[in-house]
Amino acid sequence: MVISKGQTITFFNSSKNLYQSNPIIRLMPNVALALYILYEKFRLEDSFWKPYLNFLPPEYSTVLYFSSQDLLHMKGSPTFESAMKQCRNIFRQYAHFKRLFQNGDDEVSKLFRAKFTYDEYR
């Protein structure tokens, strides 16, 4: 997988087949970046990014972190459908990758199998 912004930042061979065979990762750079950040987080002791990743907040003020009660309070507002759509899309992506990592035999799948959760992905 190549993560780039004008130039190649990193490449990890262990996920090359995953990247090439998965259209979600290939066509959605934000998903590729999210999975790469999780890869670095899960291998934290060896990660160059450890100080940065440890500094990130544990949650954010986006709809993905709203409680069910918070989402219910939005019902009837013009943003409710958009918020629900975003939550559904992220959960579908999570379910897709969870299944992929459970069935994969590559290094990334083995690393993600025990650590990849919805709370980590969102």
Short mmCIF file of C-alpha atoms in Angstrom, two decimals:
data_model
loop_
_atom_site.label_atom_id
_atom_site.label_comp_id
_atom_site.label_asym_id
_atom_site.label_seq_id
_atom_site.Cartn_x
_atom_site.Cartn_y
_atom_site.Cartn_z
CA MET A 1 0.00 0.00 0.00
CA VAL A 2 1.27 3.44 -0.82
CA ILE A 3 0.24 6.38 1.31
CA SER A 4 1.16 9.61 -0.36
CA LYS A 5 0.62 13.31 -0.47
CA GLY A 6 2.67 14.52 -3.39
CA GLN A 7 5.36 11.98 -2.60
CA THR A 8 5.50 8.47 -1.23
CA ILE A 9 5.35 8.56 2.54
CA THR A 10 5.40 4.86 3.21
CA PHE A 11 4.92 1.47 1.69
CA PHE A 12 4.30 -1.77 3.48
CA ASN A 13 4.51 -4.93 1.43
CA SER A 14 2.42 -7.01 3.78
CA SER A 15 -0.77 -5.31 2.61
CA LYS A 16 0.01 -5.04 -1.10
CA ASN A 17 -2.50 -7.75 -2.08
CA LEU A 18 -5.10 -6.30 0.27
CA TYR A 19 -4.69 -2.88 -1.36
CA GLN A 20 -4.77 -4.20 -4.92
CA SER A 21 -7.76 -6.48 -4.41
CA ASN A 22 -9.96 -4.17 -2.34
CA PRO A 23 -11.78 -1.41 -4.25
CA ILE A 24 -12.76 0.44 -1.06
CA ILE A 25 -9.12 0.87 -0.08
CA ARG A 26 -8.01 1.60 -3.63
CA LEU A 27 -10.71 4.16 -4.45
CA MET A 28 -11.07 5.87 -1.08
CA PRO A 29 -7.76 7.40 0.05
CA ASN A 30 -9.30 8.40 3.39
CA VAL A 31 -10.00 4.73 4.16
CA ALA A 32 -6.48 3.72 3.11
CA LEU A 33 -5.08 6.42 5.39
CA ALA A 34 -7.33 5.39 8.31
CA LEU A 35 -6.21 1.77 7.98
CA TYR A 36 -2.57 2.81 7.76
CA ILE A 37 -2.89 4.92 10.92
CA LEU A 38 -4.45 1.93 12.70
CA TYR A 39 -1.63 -0.27 11.40
CA GLU A 40 0.89 2.12 12.97
CA LYS A 41 -1.14 2.33 16.18
CA PHE A 42 -1.42 -1.45 16.51
CA ARG A 43 2.34 -1.91 16.05
CA LEU A 44 2.98 1.02 18.34
CA GLU A 45 6.26 -0.05 19.91
CA ASP A 46 7.91 -0.21 16.49
CA SER A 47 6.19 2.85 15.05
CA PHE A 48 7.97 6.05 14.14
CA TRP A 49 4.57 7.70 14.71
CA LYS A 50 4.22 6.56 18.34
CA PRO A 51 4.60 10.06 19.94
CA TYR A 52 2.04 11.55 17.56
CA LEU A 53 -0.45 8.70 17.89
CA ASN A 54 -0.23 8.82 21.68
CA PHE A 55 -1.04 12.54 21.54
CA LEU A 56 -4.30 12.14 19.58
CA PRO A 57 -7.54 12.55 21.54
CA PRO A 58 -9.51 9.37 22.33
CA GLU A 59 -12.71 10.80 20.81
CA TYR A 60 -13.97 13.64 18.66
CA SER A 61 -17.11 15.76 18.45
CA THR A 62 -18.48 14.19 15.28
CA VAL A 63 -21.69 12.20 14.87
CA LEU A 64 -19.65 9.00 14.91
CA TYR A 65 -19.03 9.59 18.62
CA PHE A 66 -22.59 10.63 19.52
CA SER A 67 -24.54 8.35 21.82
CA SER A 68 -27.83 6.84 20.67
CA GLN A 69 -29.58 9.39 22.86
CA ASP A 70 -27.71 12.27 21.20
CA LEU A 71 -28.72 10.98 17.77
CA LEU A 72 -32.36 10.73 18.87
CA HIS A 73 -32.25 14.39 19.89
CA MET A 74 -31.33 15.19 16.29
CA LYS A 75 -34.45 13.48 14.95
CA GLY A 76 -36.54 15.95 12.99
CA SER A 77 -33.60 18.26 12.34
CA PRO A 78 -32.31 18.85 8.80
CA THR A 79 -29.03 17.12 9.69
CA PHE A 80 -30.49 13.90 11.11
CA GLU A 81 -30.59 11.93 7.84
CA SER A 82 -27.08 13.02 6.91
CA ALA A 83 -25.77 12.01 10.35
CA MET A 84 -27.46 8.61 10.17
CA LYS A 85 -26.14 8.03 6.66
CA GLN A 86 -22.59 8.75 7.80
CA CYS A 87 -22.94 6.39 10.77
CA ARG A 88 -24.35 3.62 8.55
CA ASN A 89 -21.59 4.03 5.95
CA ILE A 90 -18.80 3.90 8.51
CA PHE A 91 -20.36 0.86 10.20
CA ARG A 92 -20.68 -0.92 6.85
CA GLN A 93 -17.03 -0.19 6.10
CA TYR A 94 -16.07 -1.49 9.54
CA ALA A 95 -18.08 -4.70 9.05
CA HIS A 96 -16.50 -5.23 5.63
CA PHE A 97 -12.96 -4.86 6.97
CA LYS A 98 -13.63 -6.84 10.14
CA ARG A 99 -14.73 -9.79 8.00
CA LEU A 100 -11.76 -9.30 5.66
CA PHE A 101 -9.24 -9.30 8.52
CA GLN A 102 -10.88 -12.30 10.20
CA ASN A 103 -10.48 -14.33 7.01
CA GLY A 104 -7.12 -12.98 5.80
CA ASP A 105 -3.79 -14.70 6.31
CA ASP A 106 -1.48 -11.77 5.57
CA GLU A 107 0.54 -9.91 8.23
CA VAL A 108 -1.90 -6.99 8.43
CA SER A 109 -4.92 -9.27 8.88
CA LYS A 110 -3.16 -11.18 11.64
CA LEU A 111 -2.28 -7.93 13.41
CA PHE A 112 -5.78 -6.47 12.98
CA ARG A 113 -7.68 -9.65 13.86
CA ALA A 114 -7.52 -9.11 17.63
CA LYS A 115 -7.26 -5.32 17.72
CA PHE A 116 -9.58 -3.97 15.01
CA THR A 117 -12.79 -2.71 16.62
CA TYR A 118 -15.52 -0.28 15.63
CA ASP A 119 -14.29 2.17 18.26
CA GLU A 120 -10.81 2.08 16.71
CA TYR A 121 -12.09 2.45 13.13
CA ARG A 122 -14.60 5.24 13.52
#
